[in-house]
PDB file of C-alpha atoms in Angstrom:
ATOM      1  CA  MET B  28       0.000   0.000   0.000  1.00  0.00           C
ATOM      2  CA  GLN B  29       1.314   3.445  -0.917  1.00  0.00           C
ATOM      3  CA  LYS B  30       1.822   6.071   1.709  1.00  0.00           C
ATOM      4  CA  ILE B  31      -0.607   8.994   1.459  1.00  0.00           C
ATOM      5  CA  LEU B  32       1.287  12.070   0.360  1.00  0.00           C
ATOM      6  CA  ASP B  33       0.753  15.239   2.387  1.00  0.00           C
ATOM      7  CA  ILE B  34       0.595  18.055  -0.163  1.00  0.00           C
ATOM      8  CA  THR B  35       0.202  20.833   2.417  1.00  0.00           C
ATOM      9  CA  SER B  36       3.884  21.601   2.924  1.00  0.00           C
ATOM     10  CA  PRO B  37       5.062  25.217   2.596  1.00  0.00           C
ATOM     11  CA  ASP B  38       7.216  24.234  -0.396  1.00  0.00           C
ATOM     12  CA  ASN B  39       4.230  22.729  -2.218  1.00  0.00           C
ATOM     13  CA  ALA B  40       2.051  25.700  -1.336  1.00  0.00           C
ATOM     14  CA  LEU B  41       4.661  28.108  -2.667  1.00  0.00           C
ATOM     15  CA  ALA B  42       5.133  26.118  -5.880  1.00  0.00           C
ATOM     16  CA  VAL B  43       1.371  25.951  -6.504  1.00  0.00           C
ATOM     17  CA  HIS B  44       0.996  29.650  -5.676  1.00  0.00           C
ATOM     18  CA  HIS B  45       3.729  30.505  -8.160  1.00  0.00           C
ATOM     19  CA  ALA B  46       2.333  28.292 -10.935  1.00  0.00           C
ATOM     20  CA  MET B  47      -1.266  29.450 -10.581  1.00  0.00           C
ATOM     21  CA  ASN B  48      -0.436  33.139 -10.254  1.00  0.00           C
ATOM     22  CA  THR B  49       1.946  32.959 -13.195  1.00  0.00           C
ATOM     23  CA  ALA B  50      -0.836  31.551 -15.407  1.00  0.00           C
ATOM     24  CA  TYR B  51      -3.311  34.099 -14.009  1.00  0.00           C
ATOM     25  CA  PHE B  52      -1.082  37.092 -14.689  1.00  0.00           C
ATOM     26  CA  GLN B  53      -0.072  35.810 -18.107  1.00  0.00           C
ATOM     27  CA  ALA B  54      -3.756  35.834 -19.076  1.00  0.00           C
ATOM     28  CA  ILE B  55      -4.188  39.339 -17.671  1.00  0.00           C
ATOM     29  CA  LEU B  56      -1.065  40.653 -19.397  1.00  0.00           C
ATOM     30  CA  ARG B  57      -2.213  39.043 -22.666  1.00  0.00           C
ATOM     31  CA  GLY B  58      -5.447  41.052 -22.386  1.00  0.00           C
ATOM     32  CA  LEU B  59      -3.441  44.210 -21.757  1.00  0.00           C
ATOM     33  CA  GLN B  60      -1.090  43.492 -24.655  1.00  0.00           C
ATOM     34  CA  GLU B  61      -4.029  42.977 -27.039  1.00  0.00           C
ATOM     35  CA  ALA B  62      -5.686  46.251 -25.989  1.00  0.00           C
ATOM     36  CA  VAL B  63      -2.448  48.205 -26.272  1.00  0.00           C
ATOM     37  CA  THR B  64      -1.770  46.811 -29.738  1.00  0.00           C
ATOM     38  CA  ALA B  65      -5.356  47.517 -30.844  1.00  0.00           C
ATOM     39  CA  HIS B  66      -4.771  51.203 -30.068  1.00  0.00           C
ATOM     40  CA  ASP B  67      -1.512  51.435 -32.048  1.00  0.00           C
ATOM     41  CA  LEU B  68       0.592  51.467 -28.895  1.00  0.00           C
ATOM     42  CA  GLN B  69       3.243  49.040 -27.740  1.00  0.00           C
ATOM     43  CA  PHE B  70       5.443  48.180 -24.828  1.00  0.00           C
ATOM     44  CA  VAL B  71       9.157  48.907 -25.020  1.00  0.00           C
ATOM     45  CA  SER B  72      12.080  48.794 -22.662  1.00  0.00           C
ATOM     46  CA  ALA B  73      12.479  52.212 -21.045  1.00  0.00           C
ATOM     47  CA  GLY B  74      16.156  52.202 -22.015  1.00  0.00           C
ATOM     48  CA  ASP B  75      15.462  51.599 -25.694  1.00  0.00           C
ATOM     49  CA  GLN B  76      15.470  54.528 -28.062  1.00  0.00           C
ATOM     50  CA  PHE B  77      14.146  52.409 -30.899  1.00  0.00           C
ATOM     51  CA  VAL B  78      11.404  49.873 -31.292  1.00  0.00           C
ATOM     52  CA  PRO B  79      11.648  46.700 -33.404  1.00  0.00           C
ATOM     53  CA  GLY B  80      12.243  47.461 -37.037  1.00  0.00           C
ATOM     54  CA  GLY B  81      14.231  50.584 -36.231  1.00  0.00           C
ATOM     55  CA  ALA B  82      11.310  53.002 -36.064  1.00  0.00           C
ATOM     56  CA  CYS B  83      11.554  55.653 -33.366  1.00  0.00           C
ATOM     57  CA  CYS B  84       8.953  55.770 -30.662  1.00  0.00           C
ATOM     58  CA  GLU B  85       7.553  58.241 -28.175  1.00  0.00           C
ATOM     59  CA  MET B  86       7.344  57.099 -24.547  1.00  0.00           C
ATOM     60  CA  ILE B  87       3.878  57.630 -23.053  1.00  0.00           C
ATOM     61  CA  ASN B  88       2.958  58.380 -19.457  1.00  0.00           C
ATOM     62  CA  PRO B  89       0.332  55.763 -18.470  1.00  0.00           C
ATOM     63  CA  ALA B  90      -2.130  58.504 -17.478  1.00  0.00           C
ATOM     64  CA  THR B  91      -1.762  60.355 -20.808  1.00  0.00           C
ATOM     65  CA  PRO B  92      -3.793  58.275 -23.297  1.00  0.00           C
ATOM     66  CA  ALA B  93      -7.323  59.449 -24.035  1.00  0.00           C
ATOM     67  CA  PRO B  94      -9.920  58.307 -21.475  1.00  0.00           C
ATOM     68  CA  GLU B  95     -11.587  56.020 -24.020  1.00  0.00           C
ATOM     69  CA  ILE B  96      -8.269  54.264 -24.675  1.00  0.00           C
ATOM     70  CA  LEU B  97      -7.598  53.841 -20.949  1.00  0.00           C
ATOM     71  CA  SER B  98     -11.146  52.566 -20.523  1.00  0.00           C
ATOM     72  CA  ALA B  99     -10.712  50.014 -23.323  1.00  0.00           C
ATOM     73  CA  MET B 100      -7.411  48.874 -21.845  1.00  0.00           C
ATOM     74  CA  ALA B 101      -8.934  48.568 -18.366  1.00  0.00           C
ATOM     75  CA  ASN B 102     -11.902  46.646 -19.763  1.00  0.00           C
ATOM     76  CA  SER B 103      -9.634  44.241 -21.636  1.00  0.00           C
ATOM     77  CA  VAL B 104      -7.554  43.602 -18.511  1.00  0.00           C
ATOM     78  CA  ASN B 105     -10.654  43.067 -16.403  1.00  0.00           C
ATOM     79  CA  LYS B 106     -12.299  40.808 -18.970  1.00  0.00           C
ATOM     80  CA  ALA B 107      -9.179  38.625 -19.174  1.00  0.00           C
ATOM     81  CA  ARG B 108      -9.059  38.486 -15.370  1.00  0.00           C
ATOM     82  CA  GLN B 109     -12.733  37.604 -15.040  1.00  0.00           C
ATOM     83  CA  LEU B 110     -12.584  34.909 -17.719  1.00  0.00           C
ATOM     84  CA  TRP B 111      -9.503  33.297 -16.207  1.00  0.00           C
ATOM     85  CA  LEU B 112     -11.162  33.111 -12.803  1.00  0.00           C
ATOM     86  CA  ALA B 113     -14.553  31.982 -14.125  1.00  0.00           C
ATOM     87  CA  PRO B 114     -14.127  30.640 -17.669  1.00  0.00           C
ATOM     88  CA  GLN B 115     -17.723  29.441 -17.979  1.00  0.00           C
ATOM     89  CA  THR B 116     -19.316  32.766 -17.050  1.00  0.00           C
ATOM     90  CA  ASN B 117     -22.186  33.541 -19.388  1.00  0.00           C
ATOM     91  CA  ASP B 118     -22.129  36.749 -21.427  1.00  0.00           C
ATOM     92  CA  GLU B 119     -24.809  38.471 -19.333  1.00  0.00           C
ATOM     93  CA  ASP B 120     -23.013  37.841 -16.036  1.00  0.00           C
ATOM     94  CA  LEU B 121     -19.678  38.856 -17.545  1.00  0.00           C
ATOM     95  CA  GLU B 122     -21.151  42.145 -18.812  1.00  0.00           C
ATOM     96  CA  TYR B 123     -22.648  42.821 -15.389  1.00  0.00           C
ATOM     97  CA  ARG B 124     -19.289  42.240 -13.680  1.00  0.00           C
ATOM     98  CA  LEU B 125     -17.417  44.393 -16.182  1.00  0.00           C
ATOM     99  CA  GLU B 126     -19.918  47.264 -15.820  1.00  0.00           C
ATOM    100  CA  ARG B 127     -19.843  47.040 -12.013  1.00  0.00           C
ATOM    101  CA  ASP B 128     -16.044  47.104 -11.967  1.00  0.00           C
ATOM    102  CA  LEU B 129     -16.034  50.071 -14.356  1.00  0.00           C
ATOM    103  CA  GLU B 130     -18.443  52.017 -12.133  1.00  0.00           C
ATOM    104  CA  GLU B 131     -16.442  51.236  -8.992  1.00  0.00           C
ATOM    105  CA  GLY B 132     -13.092  52.054 -10.627  1.00  0.00           C
ATOM    106  CA  TYR B 133     -11.829  48.549  -9.958  1.00  0.00           C
ATOM    107  CA  ASP B 134     -10.857  47.892 -13.582  1.00  0.00           C
ATOM    108  CA  HIS B 135      -8.946  51.191 -13.815  1.00  0.00           C
ATOM    109  CA  ARG B 136      -7.095  50.404 -10.577  1.00  0.00           C
ATOM    110  CA  TRP B 137      -6.026  47.042 -11.996  1.00  0.00           C
ATOM    111  CA  LEU B 138      -4.821  48.700 -15.210  1.00  0.00           C
ATOM    112  CA  MET B 139      -2.828  51.384 -13.435  1.00  0.00           C
ATOM    113  CA  GLY B 140      -1.355  48.814 -11.037  1.00  0.00           C
ATOM    114  CA  LEU B 141      -0.181  46.692 -13.955  1.00  0.00           C
ATOM    115  CA  LEU B 142       1.297  49.678 -15.794  1.00  0.00           C
ATOM    116  CA  GLU B 143       3.057  50.814 -12.620  1.00  0.00           C
ATOM    117  CA  ALA B 144       4.496  47.341 -12.003  1.00  0.00           C
ATOM    118  CA  LEU B 145       5.668  47.079 -15.606  1.00  0.00           C
ATOM    119  CA  GLY B 146       7.170  50.571 -15.352  1.00  0.00           C
ATOM    120  CA  ASN B 147       9.075  49.517 -12.238  1.00  0.00           C
ATOM    121  CA  MET B 148      10.539  46.711 -14.359  1.00  0.00           C
ATOM    122  CA  GLY B 149      11.558  49.194 -17.059  1.00  0.00           C
ATOM    123  CA  ILE B 150       8.707  48.321 -19.444  1.00  0.00           C
ATOM    124  CA  VAL B 151       6.784  51.358 -20.662  1.00  0.00           C
ATOM    125  CA  LEU B 152       4.057  52.305 -23.109  1.00  0.00           C
ATOM    126  CA  ALA B 153       5.157  53.881 -26.361  1.00  0.00           C
ATOM    127  CA  LYS B 154       3.642  55.132 -29.563  1.00  0.00           C
ATOM    128  CA  PRO B 155       5.570  54.448 -32.749  1.00  0.00           C
ATOM    129  CA  VAL B 156       6.574  57.631 -34.558  1.00  0.00           C
ATOM    130  CA  LYS B 157       5.681  57.430 -38.208  1.00  0.00           C
ATOM    131  CA  THR B 158       8.656  58.156 -40.372  1.00  0.00           C
ATOM    132  CA  THR B 159       8.375  59.229 -43.982  1.00  0.00           C
ATOM    133  CA  GLU B 160      10.538  57.443 -46.475  1.00  0.00           C
ATOM    134  CA  TYR B 161      11.901  59.379 -49.411  1.00  0.00           C
TER     135      TYR B 161
END
């Protein structure tokens, strides 16, 4: 007979915490990345003067984009978060949760927290500068 394995050790708890939160935040960051890209923005390393392809970019303060862009980004982050936590949520319940979080400012707080954390890691929002070729 096999010995019953006790999975409640601190090492197991830490490993599970790390694995689950990594997957959770990857889903959230994927939602953020999609929203940023949809609004012709991108993330770059704060130390970079150029973005991929050699085109110059303009660094953007996270509070600077138009309110509708920030709202779309916050909604995308919140939707990704909600769907990761409750993947079988029906459309009506999801809409209700997203609207409630918008009204309470919860989605905006999540967005700004993510942008601040990324900024602390040297990852910032940027807008590509269109260059004219001759």
